[in-house]
Amino acid sequence: MNPKYLHIYQDIRDKILHNTYPTNSQLPDEITLTKIYDCSRMTIKKALDLLVNEGMIYRKRGQGTFVMTQMAQKRKLIVSERELIGLTKTALRADVPVGSEVLQFHLEFASETVADFLQIPVSSPVYYIERLRLIDHQPYVIEHTYMNPTLTPGITEDILHQSVYAYLEQELQLKIASSKKILRAAPSNDEEQQYLNLKPTEPVFEVEQIGYLDNGTPFEYSISHHRYDLFEFTSFGFSQQ
Amino acid sequence: MNPKYLHIYQDIRDKILHNTYPTNSQLPDEITLTKIYDCSRMTIKKALDLLVNEGMIYRKRGQGTFVMTQMAQKRKLIVSERELIGLTKTALRADVPVGSEVLQFHLEFASETVADFLQIPVSSPVYYIERLRLIDHQPYVIEHTYMNPTLTPGITEDILHQSVYAYLEQELQLKIASSKKILRAAPSNDEEQQYLNLKPTEPVFEVEQIGYLDNGTPFEYSISHHRYDLFEFTSFGFSQQ
DNA sequence: CAGTGGTCTAGACCACAGA
DNA sequence: CTGTGGTCTAGACCACTGT
């Protein structure tokens, strides 16, 4: 946590979460904060910007900076907010075991859609991976993943049983920089009903995702179908300006 | 569009969308941009930060700033990204008519849940509004909304047939500043099947939302059930730092 | 090494809210 | 008018990349 603004961000965040700055209270003004943290006003602003983006605080010109009400702060009720990617990391609250059952794993020729998403020529070879992920031995999600083997070579079934992202980051030294997600509700099909143990009337939460490396290259395209009652997605939006 | 950084943001955004800066190309470095736009480097950074947040560009220290691949840029496929609130605004691509059928509209006593979300005492009076929204005469979503009548007085059935948010912003001069959303998939119930014209196996996309004014007060709590095939939500996430 | 973005400063002036 | 946040400057130094 090197940069000064991140330290300030964390400190103020902690003070809010520990009720040193209670809900709806006013934070010290920016000038005062520069004295508290011995830094310039721009640095304070950068720290506060992060908190605004998370819905922890809000600012009113001419009045001050205030702690947001509780409900807007709550996060990670069931799963993730803007976690980039990856179940293993998200679910790992220490003792909860995450498992993977590999349903499919082979190379195939990229369809037009997949080629488009991965920015590779049609009919290039791609990994196709289908996994059933379990949390605490309960079926949780079926993932259909396409990966570009040029970028992510050496994937084995062994790795699929654990965390692919850990392999990419630690073994291949790749940096996952961003991801785009499209979220939908969808009726469940036979396969999903079987593996996720759903009734025909029970839907899935579909997440279509493209993952990008830090050089902007898409390295994976995936569609996941989550048990509708074990997944929710939270989002905080605010008006710029 | 007063601030300089917003002008720069828009200009670069336009250049990307019009392919003046094509996909994967490198933008001029920040020093050069300060000369192009006759401003300081911090101002350029603020403009570029906005584009990074939208997934339009990415930066690599030591190398430069690059235009993100197409797929990450695409937005507003069907509906919204981080639109704050409101259907009327979102759907209004000129000629598409938006309609509302008011199913319920009355005052009731706030339940514990609602009181909690709206930050008011249990059993305070709240508006309860149930609307079926139609886009292009097709049923699209059922909204269940609770509003704090202290903050949003004078709502009439007439207003409900049009845009509540327009009323709040124009008549009451309220500023809607932010909103928290929780997204889920859920099986449809009888009411939803009837009004949204769904089969029993077809689900809804549930959006639970709390809307906040610019003074941080929650003014509305709502649960919406969208037709699963007419609503999707997109999100772009990137690693800070 | 040169070129890039990341952080940070110490100010300045403006816009807005409330007394 | 005072106090607040919003924008902006003209630098500085650091960290990282590729040559």
Short mmCIF file of C-alpha atoms (C1' of nucleotides) in Angstrom, two decimals:
data_model
loop_
_atom_site.label_atom_id
_atom_site.label_comp_id
_atom_site.label_asym_id
_atom_site.label_seq_id
_atom_site.Cartn_x
_atom_site.Cartn_y
_atom_site.Cartn_z
CA MET A 1 0.00 0.00 0.00
CA ASN A 2 2.66 2.44 -1.08
CA PRO A 3 0.96 5.55 -2.43
CA LYS A 4 0.01 8.08 0.18
CA TYR A 5 -3.53 8.53 -1.14
CA LEU A 6 -4.22 4.81 -0.72
CA HIS A 7 -3.09 4.95 2.86
CA ILE A 8 -5.37 7.93 3.51
CA TYR A 9 -8.22 6.17 1.72
CA GLN A 10 -7.81 3.09 3.89
CA ASP A 11 -7.50 5.07 7.07
CA ILE A 12 -10.66 7.09 6.47
CA ARG A 13 -12.47 3.96 5.29
CA ASP A 14 -11.51 2.20 8.52
CA LYS A 15 -12.65 5.17 10.58
CA ILE A 16 -16.03 5.01 8.83
CA LEU A 17 -16.36 1.27 9.30
CA HIS A 18 -15.31 1.55 12.93
CA ASN A 19 -17.72 4.40 13.48
CA THR A 20 -15.07 6.95 14.29
CA TYR A 21 -16.83 8.84 11.51
CA PRO A 22 -20.43 7.70 12.04
CA THR A 23 -23.13 7.50 9.39
CA ASN A 24 -24.33 10.90 8.19
CA SER A 25 -21.59 12.72 10.09
CA GLN A 26 -19.46 15.33 8.41
CA LEU A 27 -15.82 14.59 7.70
CA PRO A 28 -13.19 17.21 8.49
CA ASP A 29 -12.88 19.62 5.59
CA GLU A 30 -10.20 19.02 3.01
CA ILE A 31 -7.83 21.65 4.37
CA THR A 32 -8.01 20.11 7.83
CA LEU A 33 -7.36 16.69 6.34
CA THR A 34 -4.22 17.97 4.61
CA LYS A 35 -2.96 18.87 8.08
CA ILE A 36 -4.01 15.56 9.62
CA TYR A 37 -2.27 13.56 6.92
CA ASP A 38 0.45 16.08 6.15
CA CYS A 39 -0.13 16.18 2.43
CA SER A 40 -1.50 18.40 -0.28
CA ARG A 41 -5.16 18.93 -1.02
CA MET A 42 -4.97 17.05 -4.33
CA THR A 43 -3.84 13.95 -2.49
CA ILE A 44 -6.75 14.21 -0.07
CA LYS A 45 -9.08 14.61 -3.02
CA LYS A 46 -7.73 11.50 -4.68
CA ALA A 47 -8.34 9.50 -1.52
CA LEU A 48 -11.85 10.89 -1.10
CA ASP A 49 -12.62 10.22 -4.78
CA LEU A 50 -12.10 6.51 -4.15
CA LEU A 51 -14.55 6.61 -1.25
CA VAL A 52 -17.11 8.47 -3.35
CA ASN A 53 -16.76 5.84 -6.06
CA GLU A 54 -17.54 3.16 -3.52
CA GLY A 55 -20.55 4.95 -2.15
CA MET A 56 -18.96 5.40 1.26
CA ILE A 57 -19.16 9.19 1.30
CA TYR A 58 -20.64 12.03 -0.71
CA ARG A 59 -19.61 15.63 -1.16
CA LYS A 60 -21.63 18.79 -1.45
CA ARG A 61 -19.97 21.89 -2.75
CA GLY A 62 -20.26 24.70 -0.27
CA GLN A 63 -21.19 22.40 2.56
CA GLY A 64 -18.81 19.55 3.19
CA THR A 65 -18.15 15.85 2.91
CA PHE A 66 -20.43 13.37 4.63
CA VAL A 67 -20.57 9.69 5.45
CA MET A 68 -23.18 7.85 3.40
CA THR A 69 -26.02 6.06 5.16
CA GLN A 70 -25.42 2.46 6.09
CA MET A 71 -27.38 0.74 3.38
CA ALA A 72 -25.30 2.23 0.63
CA GLN A 73 -22.11 1.10 2.32
CA LYS A 74 -22.96 -2.54 2.80
CA ARG A 75 -21.16 -4.73 0.37
CA LYS A 76 -20.32 -8.34 -0.24
CA LEU A 77 -23.62 -9.60 1.05
CA ILE A 78 -23.38 -12.81 -0.86
CA VAL A 79 -20.89 -12.27 -3.63
CA SER A 80 -18.73 -9.60 -5.13
CA GLU A 81 -19.24 -6.15 -6.41
CA ARG A 82 -16.71 -5.30 -8.94
CA GLU A 83 -14.41 -8.19 -8.27
CA LEU A 84 -12.58 -8.62 -11.50
CA ILE A 85 -12.70 -12.27 -11.89
CA GLY A 86 -12.40 -15.55 -10.14
CA LEU A 87 -14.34 -17.54 -7.64
CA THR A 88 -11.50 -18.94 -5.60
CA LYS A 89 -10.43 -15.56 -4.34
CA THR A 90 -13.96 -14.33 -3.72
CA ALA A 91 -15.23 -17.29 -1.80
CA LEU A 92 -12.12 -17.82 0.22
CA ARG A 93 -13.34 -16.73 3.56
CA ALA A 94 -10.83 -19.02 5.17
CA ASP A 95 -12.65 -22.22 5.87
CA VAL A 96 -15.14 -22.53 3.02
CA PRO A 97 -13.87 -25.16 0.58
CA VAL A 98 -14.09 -24.44 -3.16
CA GLY A 99 -14.14 -27.37 -5.54
CA SER A 100 -14.21 -27.88 -9.28
CA GLU A 101 -15.55 -30.72 -11.35
CA VAL A 102 -14.22 -30.63 -14.91
CA LEU A 103 -17.04 -31.54 -17.30
CA GLN A 104 -15.25 -30.73 -20.53
CA PHE A 105 -11.72 -29.78 -21.45
CA HIS A 106 -10.42 -29.80 -24.97
CA LEU A 107 -9.17 -27.70 -27.83
CA GLU A 108 -11.55 -26.58 -30.53
CA PHE A 109 -11.72 -24.15 -33.42
CA ALA A 110 -12.94 -20.71 -32.49
CA SER A 111 -16.43 -19.94 -33.70
CA GLU A 112 -17.09 -16.53 -35.15
CA THR A 113 -18.47 -15.28 -31.85
CA VAL A 114 -15.59 -16.56 -29.76
CA ALA A 115 -13.02 -15.34 -32.26
CA ASP A 116 -14.65 -11.95 -32.16
CA PHE A 117 -14.56 -11.73 -28.37
CA LEU A 118 -10.99 -13.00 -28.11
CA GLN A 119 -9.80 -10.90 -31.03
CA ILE A 120 -8.30 -13.83 -32.88
CA PRO A 121 -8.91 -15.27 -36.36
CA VAL A 122 -11.94 -17.52 -36.86
CA SER A 123 -10.97 -21.19 -36.51
CA SER A 124 -7.89 -20.51 -34.40
CA PRO A 125 -7.50 -23.14 -31.71
CA VAL A 126 -9.00 -22.25 -28.35
CA TYR A 127 -9.29 -24.05 -25.06
CA TYR A 128 -12.81 -24.96 -24.19
CA ILE A 129 -13.40 -25.57 -20.52
CA GLU A 130 -16.59 -26.50 -18.79
CA ARG A 131 -16.48 -26.65 -15.04
CA LEU A 132 -18.96 -27.17 -12.26
CA ARG A 133 -17.83 -25.12 -9.31
CA LEU A 134 -18.76 -26.10 -5.79
CA ILE A 135 -18.66 -23.99 -2.68
CA ASP A 136 -18.84 -25.86 0.55
CA HIS A 137 -19.64 -28.98 -1.50
CA GLN A 138 -22.79 -27.32 -2.89
CA PRO A 139 -23.06 -26.84 -6.67
CA TYR A 140 -22.80 -23.16 -7.32
CA VAL A 141 -22.10 -22.36 -10.93
CA ILE A 142 -21.38 -23.92 -14.32
CA GLU A 143 -18.72 -22.05 -16.26
CA HIS A 144 -18.15 -22.32 -19.98
CA THR A 145 -14.80 -20.76 -20.72
CA TYR A 146 -12.87 -20.11 -23.91
CA MET A 147 -9.24 -19.18 -23.58
CA ASN A 148 -6.62 -18.14 -26.04
CA PRO A 149 -3.87 -20.81 -25.77
CA THR A 150 -1.32 -18.44 -27.24
CA LEU A 151 -1.70 -16.26 -24.19
CA THR A 152 -2.42 -18.91 -21.63
CA PRO A 153 -0.46 -22.03 -22.57
CA GLY A 154 0.10 -25.09 -20.47
CA ILE A 155 -3.31 -25.40 -18.87
CA THR A 156 -3.89 -28.92 -17.58
CA GLU A 157 -6.82 -30.67 -16.00
CA ASP A 158 -4.90 -30.51 -12.79
CA ILE A 159 -4.91 -26.74 -12.85
CA LEU A 160 -8.61 -26.70 -13.64
CA HIS A 161 -9.32 -28.48 -10.40
CA GLN A 162 -7.81 -25.56 -8.60
CA SER A 163 -7.61 -21.89 -9.53
CA VAL A 164 -6.86 -21.03 -13.14
CA TYR A 165 -6.25 -17.42 -12.23
CA ALA A 166 -3.66 -18.34 -9.65
CA TYR A 167 -1.86 -20.29 -12.41
CA LEU A 168 -2.04 -17.37 -14.82
CA GLU A 169 -0.78 -14.84 -12.33
CA GLN A 170 1.79 -16.92 -10.49
CA GLU A 171 3.13 -19.36 -13.09
CA LEU A 172 2.68 -17.35 -16.26
CA GLN A 173 3.18 -13.98 -14.59
CA LEU A 174 0.20 -12.53 -16.42
CA LYS A 175 -1.57 -9.54 -15.02
CA ILE A 176 -5.33 -9.51 -15.23
CA ALA A 177 -6.25 -5.89 -15.55
CA SER A 178 -9.95 -5.60 -16.27
CA SER A 179 -13.10 -7.42 -17.20
CA LYS A 180 -16.37 -6.65 -18.81
CA LYS A 181 -19.46 -8.42 -17.58
CA ILE A 182 -22.95 -8.69 -19.01
CA LEU A 183 -25.55 -9.93 -16.56
CA ARG A 184 -28.85 -11.58 -17.39
CA ALA A 185 -31.53 -13.80 -15.96
CA ALA A 186 -32.29 -16.92 -18.01
CA PRO A 187 -34.42 -20.06 -17.75
CA SER A 188 -32.38 -23.09 -16.80
CA ASN A 189 -31.85 -25.89 -19.29
CA ASP A 190 -31.62 -29.62 -18.60
CA GLU A 191 -27.90 -29.62 -17.97
CA GLU A 192 -28.15 -26.77 -15.52
CA GLN A 193 -31.09 -28.31 -13.73
CA GLN A 194 -29.15 -31.51 -13.36
CA TYR A 195 -25.81 -30.14 -12.22
CA LEU A 196 -27.08 -27.23 -10.17
CA ASN A 197 -29.95 -29.24 -8.77
CA LEU A 198 -32.66 -26.87 -9.95
CA LYS A 199 -36.36 -27.35 -10.66
CA PRO A 200 -37.52 -26.55 -14.19
CA THR A 201 -39.11 -23.32 -13.01
CA GLU A 202 -35.93 -22.17 -11.36
CA PRO A 203 -33.69 -19.88 -13.38
CA VAL A 204 -29.99 -19.19 -13.56
CA PHE A 205 -28.11 -15.95 -13.26
CA GLU A 206 -26.05 -15.65 -16.42
CA VAL A 207 -22.76 -13.79 -16.46
CA GLU A 208 -21.04 -13.28 -19.76
CA GLN A 209 -17.52 -12.11 -19.22
CA ILE A 210 -14.48 -11.03 -21.16
CA GLY A 211 -11.23 -10.84 -19.23
CA TYR A 212 -8.40 -8.54 -20.28
CA LEU A 213 -4.70 -8.57 -19.54
CA ASP A 214 -2.84 -5.41 -18.65
CA ASN A 215 -1.83 -4.98 -22.27
CA GLY A 216 -5.47 -4.79 -23.29
CA THR A 217 -5.58 -8.25 -24.86
CA PRO A 218 -8.68 -10.32 -24.18
CA PHE A 219 -7.51 -13.67 -22.84
CA GLU A 220 -10.77 -15.31 -21.89
CA TYR A 221 -14.40 -15.30 -22.81
CA SER A 222 -16.81 -17.09 -20.54
CA ILE A 223 -20.46 -17.65 -19.85
CA SER A 224 -21.38 -18.71 -16.36
CA HIS A 225 -24.71 -19.90 -15.06
CA HIS A 226 -25.11 -19.40 -11.34
CA ARG A 227 -27.69 -20.83 -9.02
CA TYR A 228 -30.14 -17.95 -8.83
CA ASP A 229 -30.38 -18.13 -5.04
CA LEU A 230 -26.65 -18.15 -4.38
CA PHE A 231 -25.54 -15.23 -6.47
CA GLU A 232 -26.25 -11.56 -6.43
CA PHE A 233 -24.44 -8.63 -7.88
CA THR A 234 -24.29 -5.21 -6.34
CA SER A 235 -23.50 -1.96 -8.03
CA PHE A 236 -23.17 1.60 -6.87
CA GLY A 237 -23.73 4.41 -9.33
CA PHE A 238 -23.51 8.14 -8.88
CA SER A 239 -23.83 11.15 -11.09
CA GLN A 240 -20.54 12.51 -12.30
CA GLN A 241 -20.40 16.28 -11.86
CA MET B 1 -19.93 20.93 -20.26
CA ASN B 2 -17.95 23.56 -18.43
CA PRO B 3 -14.90 21.92 -16.91
CA LYS B 4 -11.95 21.62 -19.22
CA TYR B 5 -11.30 17.98 -18.34
CA LEU B 6 -14.82 17.02 -19.40
CA HIS B 7 -14.32 18.69 -22.74
CA ILE B 8 -11.05 16.82 -23.25
CA TYR B 9 -12.71 13.56 -22.15
CA GLN B 10 -15.49 14.03 -24.67
CA ASP B 11 -13.13 14.99 -27.44
CA ILE B 12 -10.89 11.95 -26.98
CA ARG B 13 -13.93 9.72 -26.56
CA ASP B 14 -15.32 11.01 -29.85
CA LYS B 15 -11.99 10.45 -31.57
CA ILE B 16 -12.01 6.86 -30.37
CA LEU B 17 -15.59 6.25 -31.43
CA HIS B 18 -14.93 7.87 -34.81
CA ASN B 19 -11.77 5.83 -35.23
CA THR B 20 -9.45 8.79 -35.28
CA TYR B 21 -7.79 6.80 -32.51
CA PRO B 22 -8.43 3.22 -33.68
CA THR B 23 -8.68 0.14 -31.49
CA ASN B 24 -5.35 -0.88 -29.97
CA SER B 25 -3.61 2.24 -31.17
CA GLN B 26 -1.52 4.34 -28.83
CA LEU B 27 -2.75 7.75 -27.76
CA PRO B 28 -0.35 10.68 -27.77
CA ASP B 29 1.58 10.75 -24.51
CA GLU B 30 0.33 12.96 -21.72
CA ILE B 31 2.85 15.74 -22.31
CA THR B 32 1.85 15.96 -25.94
CA LEU B 33 -1.81 16.04 -24.93
CA THR B 34 -1.14 18.99 -22.62
CA LYS B 35 0.10 20.85 -25.70
CA ILE B 36 -2.84 19.75 -27.86
CA TYR B 37 -5.38 20.86 -25.29
CA ASP B 38 -3.31 23.67 -23.78
CA CYS B 39 -3.65 22.55 -20.20
CA SER B 40 -1.68 20.98 -17.39
CA ARG B 41 -0.87 17.31 -17.08
CA MET B 42 -3.22 16.83 -14.10
CA THR B 43 -6.13 17.96 -16.24
CA ILE B 44 -5.21 15.49 -18.96
CA LYS B 45 -4.97 12.77 -16.33
CA LYS B 46 -8.41 13.57 -15.00
CA ALA B 47 -9.88 13.27 -18.49
CA LEU B 48 -8.06 9.99 -19.16
CA ASP B 49 -9.13 8.63 -15.77
CA LEU B 50 -12.74 8.89 -16.89
CA LEU B 51 -11.98 6.93 -20.04
CA VAL B 52 -10.15 4.25 -18.06
CA ASN B 53 -13.15 3.94 -15.75
CA GLU B 54 -15.36 3.33 -18.76
CA GLY B 55 -13.07 0.73 -20.23
CA MET B 56 -12.35 2.85 -23.29
CA ILE B 57 -8.58 3.01 -22.77
CA TYR B 58 -5.90 1.49 -20.58
CA ARG B 59 -2.55 2.77 -19.45
CA LYS B 60 0.77 1.02 -18.97
CA ARG B 61 3.46 2.73 -17.03
CA GLY B 62 6.61 3.03 -19.06
CA GLN B 63 4.80 2.37 -22.31
CA GLY B 64 1.84 4.57 -23.00
CA THR B 65 -1.91 4.84 -23.21
CA PHE B 66 -3.87 2.63 -25.58
CA VAL B 67 -7.35 2.28 -26.97
CA MET B 68 -9.17 -0.76 -25.58
CA THR B 69 -10.38 -3.43 -27.95
CA GLN B 70 -13.87 -3.03 -29.33
CA MET B 71 -15.72 -5.54 -27.22
CA ALA B 72 -14.87 -3.76 -24.01
CA GLN B 73 -16.12 -0.48 -25.42
CA LYS B 74 -19.53 -1.58 -26.56
CA ARG B 75 -22.24 -0.31 -24.32
CA LYS B 76 -25.96 0.15 -24.14
CA LEU B 77 -26.66 -3.02 -26.03
CA ILE B 78 -30.12 -3.33 -24.64
CA VAL B 79 -30.29 -1.27 -21.53
CA SER B 80 -28.12 0.85 -19.31
CA GLU B 81 -24.80 0.46 -17.66
CA ARG B 82 -24.62 2.54 -14.64
CA GLU B 83 -27.59 4.72 -15.38
CA LEU B 84 -28.64 5.99 -12.04
CA ILE B 85 -32.28 5.52 -12.20
CA GLY B 86 -35.30 5.82 -14.37
CA LEU B 87 -36.70 4.16 -17.40
CA THR B 88 -38.09 7.17 -19.19
CA LYS B 89 -34.70 8.68 -19.78
CA THR B 90 -33.02 5.42 -20.70
CA ALA B 91 -35.51 4.20 -23.21
CA LEU B 92 -36.11 7.53 -24.85
CA ARG B 93 -34.43 6.95 -28.10
CA ALA B 94 -36.73 9.49 -29.65
CA ASP B 95 -39.58 7.53 -31.07
CA VAL B 96 -40.03 4.60 -28.70
CA PRO B 97 -43.10 5.25 -26.52
CA VAL B 98 -42.87 4.50 -22.80
CA GLY B 99 -46.09 3.85 -20.91
CA SER B 100 -47.09 3.11 -17.35
CA GLU B 101 -50.04 1.25 -15.94
CA VAL B 102 -50.60 2.01 -12.26
CA LEU B 103 -51.51 -1.21 -10.46
CA GLN B 104 -51.35 0.09 -6.90
CA PHE B 105 -50.92 3.51 -5.37
CA HIS B 106 -51.58 4.23 -1.74
CA LEU B 107 -50.05 5.19 1.57
CA GLU B 108 -49.07 2.52 4.04
CA PHE B 109 -47.05 2.09 7.21
CA ALA B 110 -43.39 1.34 6.66
CA SER B 111 -42.43 -2.23 7.46
CA GLU B 112 -39.21 -2.82 9.29
CA THR B 113 -37.37 -3.56 6.06
CA VAL B 114 -38.65 -0.50 4.24
CA ALA B 115 -38.07 1.74 7.25
CA ASP B 116 -34.54 0.47 7.42
CA PHE B 117 -33.81 1.16 3.77
CA LEU B 118 -35.41 4.60 3.84
CA GLN B 119 -33.85 5.48 7.18
CA ILE B 120 -37.16 6.43 8.77
CA PRO B 121 -39.00 5.14 11.87
CA VAL B 122 -40.95 1.91 11.55
CA SER B 123 -44.64 2.60 10.80
CA SER B 124 -43.99 6.01 9.28
CA PRO B 125 -46.27 6.60 6.31
CA VAL B 126 -44.76 5.74 2.94
CA TYR B 127 -46.04 5.82 -0.60
CA TYR B 128 -46.44 2.39 -2.11
CA ILE B 129 -46.48 2.36 -5.86
CA GLU B 130 -46.81 -0.60 -8.16
CA ARG B 131 -46.44 0.09 -11.84
CA LEU B 132 -46.30 -1.95 -14.98
CA ARG B 133 -44.00 -0.20 -17.42
CA LEU B 134 -44.39 -0.65 -21.13
CA ILE B 135 -41.89 0.12 -23.84
CA ASP B 136 -43.26 0.31 -27.32
CA HIS B 137 -46.52 -1.08 -25.90
CA GLN B 138 -44.76 -4.26 -24.74
CA PRO B 139 -44.77 -5.07 -21.01
CA TYR B 140 -41.26 -4.62 -19.76
CA VAL B 141 -41.05 -4.42 -16.00
CA ILE B 142 -43.13 -4.38 -12.83
CA GLU B 143 -41.86 -1.90 -10.27
CA HIS B 144 -42.69 -1.96 -6.57
CA THR B 145 -41.63 1.36 -5.14
CA TYR B 146 -41.62 2.80 -1.64
CA MET B 147 -41.06 6.52 -1.31
CA ASN B 148 -40.64 8.80 1.65
CA PRO B 149 -43.52 11.30 1.37
CA THR B 150 -41.68 13.78 3.55
CA LEU B 151 -39.06 14.08 0.84
CA THR B 152 -41.25 13.55 -2.19
CA PRO B 153 -44.66 15.08 -1.45
CA GLY B 154 -47.45 15.70 -3.91
CA ILE B 155 -47.17 12.57 -6.00
CA THR B 156 -50.38 11.91 -7.89
CA GLU B 157 -51.58 9.13 -10.12
CA ASP B 158 -51.17 11.54 -12.97
CA ILE B 159 -47.47 11.82 -12.31
CA LEU B 160 -47.14 8.06 -12.07
CA HIS B 161 -48.37 7.73 -15.62
CA GLN B 162 -45.40 9.74 -16.70
CA SER B 163 -41.97 10.10 -15.19
CA VAL B 164 -41.69 10.33 -11.42
CA TYR B 165 -38.07 11.37 -11.70
CA ALA B 166 -38.90 14.26 -13.97
CA TYR B 167 -41.39 15.42 -11.33
CA LEU B 168 -38.83 15.12 -8.54
CA GLU B 169 -36.13 16.96 -10.41
CA GLN B 170 -38.20 19.61 -12.15
CA GLU B 171 -41.10 20.32 -9.80
CA LEU B 172 -39.52 19.55 -6.45
CA GLN B 173 -36.03 20.59 -7.50
CA LEU B 174 -34.54 17.50 -5.92
CA LYS B 175 -31.22 16.22 -7.12
CA ILE B 176 -30.83 12.49 -7.44
CA ALA B 177 -27.19 11.83 -6.72
CA SER B 178 -26.63 8.12 -6.49
CA SER B 179 -28.20 4.71 -6.30
CA LYS B 180 -27.31 1.30 -5.07
CA LYS B 181 -28.55 -1.69 -6.98
CA ILE B 182 -28.65 -5.36 -6.12
CA LEU B 183 -29.25 -7.65 -9.08
CA ARG B 184 -30.64 -11.16 -9.00
CA ALA B 185 -32.35 -13.76 -11.11
CA ALA B 186 -35.61 -15.10 -9.71
CA PRO B 187 -38.43 -17.41 -10.76
CA SER B 188 -41.51 -15.51 -11.87
CA ASN B 189 -44.66 -15.62 -9.77
CA ASP B 190 -48.26 -15.60 -11.01
CA GLU B 191 -48.57 -11.85 -11.08
CA GLU B 192 -45.38 -11.45 -13.07
CA GLN B 193 -46.33 -14.21 -15.48
CA GLN B 194 -49.64 -12.49 -16.08
CA TYR B 195 -48.50 -8.92 -16.49
CA LEU B 196 -45.21 -9.60 -18.22
CA ASN B 197 -46.68 -12.37 -20.32
CA LEU B 198 -44.23 -15.03 -19.17
CA LYS B 199 -44.42 -18.81 -19.09
CA PRO B 200 -44.01 -20.47 -15.67
CA THR B 201 -40.48 -21.57 -16.56
CA GLU B 202 -39.46 -18.08 -17.54
CA PRO B 203 -37.73 -16.00 -14.88
CA VAL B 204 -37.47 -12.33 -14.09
CA PHE B 205 -34.43 -10.17 -13.60
CA GLU B 206 -34.80 -8.60 -10.18
CA VAL B 207 -33.32 -5.22 -9.38
CA GLU B 208 -33.47 -4.00 -5.82
CA GLN B 209 -32.62 -0.35 -5.67
CA ILE B 210 -32.15 2.43 -3.16
CA GLY B 211 -32.06 5.95 -4.55
CA TYR B 212 -30.23 8.76 -2.78
CA LEU B 213 -30.56 12.52 -3.00
CA ASP B 214 -27.52 14.75 -3.12
CA ASN B 215 -27.70 15.20 0.63
CA GLY B 216 -27.28 11.48 1.13
CA THR B 217 -30.86 10.82 2.14
CA PRO B 218 -32.49 7.71 0.72
CA PHE B 219 -35.72 8.80 -0.93
CA GLU B 220 -36.87 5.60 -2.59
CA TYR B 221 -36.59 1.89 -2.20
CA SER B 222 -37.78 -0.29 -5.04
CA ILE B 223 -37.84 -3.81 -6.32
CA SER B 224 -38.30 -4.26 -10.04
CA HIS B 225 -38.92 -7.43 -11.97
CA HIS B 226 -37.89 -7.21 -15.57
CA ARG B 227 -38.68 -9.51 -18.43
CA TYR B 228 -35.56 -11.64 -18.55
CA ASP B 229 -35.18 -11.31 -22.30
CA LEU B 230 -35.48 -7.53 -22.43
CA PHE B 231 -33.04 -6.51 -19.77
CA GLU B 232 -29.35 -6.93 -19.35
CA PHE B 233 -26.86 -5.10 -17.21
CA THR B 234 -23.30 -4.41 -18.16
CA SER B 235 -20.42 -3.63 -15.89
CA PHE B 236 -16.79 -2.83 -16.44
CA GLY B 237 -14.33 -3.51 -13.66
CA PHE B 238 -10.61 -2.89 -13.51
CA SER B 239 -7.93 -3.27 -10.93
CA GLN B 240 -7.11 -0.10 -9.10
CA GLN B 241 -3.37 0.46 -8.92
"C1'" DC C 1 19.64 5.70 -21.36
"C1'" DA C 2 15.10 8.13 -22.90
"C1'" DG C 3 10.23 7.91 -22.77
"C1'" DT C 4 6.34 6.85 -20.49
"C1'" DG C 5 2.71 7.06 -16.76
"C1'" DG C 6 2.12 7.54 -11.27
"C1'" DT C 7 2.31 10.43 -7.41
"C1'" DC C 8 2.66 14.71 -5.12
"C1'" DT C 9 3.16 19.63 -4.04
"C1'" DA C 10 1.80 24.50 -2.89
"C1'" DG C 11 -0.38 27.29 -4.33
"C1'" DA C 12 -4.49 29.90 -7.32
"C1'" DC C 13 -9.14 31.09 -8.54
"C1'" DC C 14 -14.02 29.77 -9.01
"C1'" DA C 15 -18.87 28.15 -7.60
"C1'" DC C 16 -21.99 27.35 -4.26
"C1'" DA C 17 -24.40 27.32 0.49
"C1'" DG C 18 -25.54 29.41 4.60
"C1'" DA C 19 -25.37 33.09 8.06
"C1'" DC D 1 -18.88 37.39 4.00
"C1'" DT D 2 -16.92 32.86 5.31
"C1'" DG D 3 -16.33 28.16 4.59
"C1'" DT D 4 -16.80 24.58 1.76
"C1'" DG D 5 -15.64 21.59 -2.42
"C1'" DG D 6 -14.31 21.90 -7.81
"C1'" DT D 7 -10.94 22.96 -11.10
"C1'" DC D 8 -6.45 24.02 -12.66
"C1'" DT D 9 -1.50 25.12 -12.88
"C1'" DA D 10 3.57 24.35 -13.46
"C1'" DG D 11 6.34 22.25 -11.92
"C1'" DA D 12 8.94 18.00 -9.17
"C1'" DC D 13 10.48 13.35 -8.43
"C1'" DC D 14 9.67 8.35 -8.81
"C1'" DA D 15 8.80 3.68 -11.16
"C1'" DC D 16 8.67 1.11 -14.97
"C1'" DT D 17 9.68 -0.31 -19.98
"C1'" DG D 18 12.38 -0.96 -23.82
"C1'" DT D 19 16.68 0.17 -26.34
#
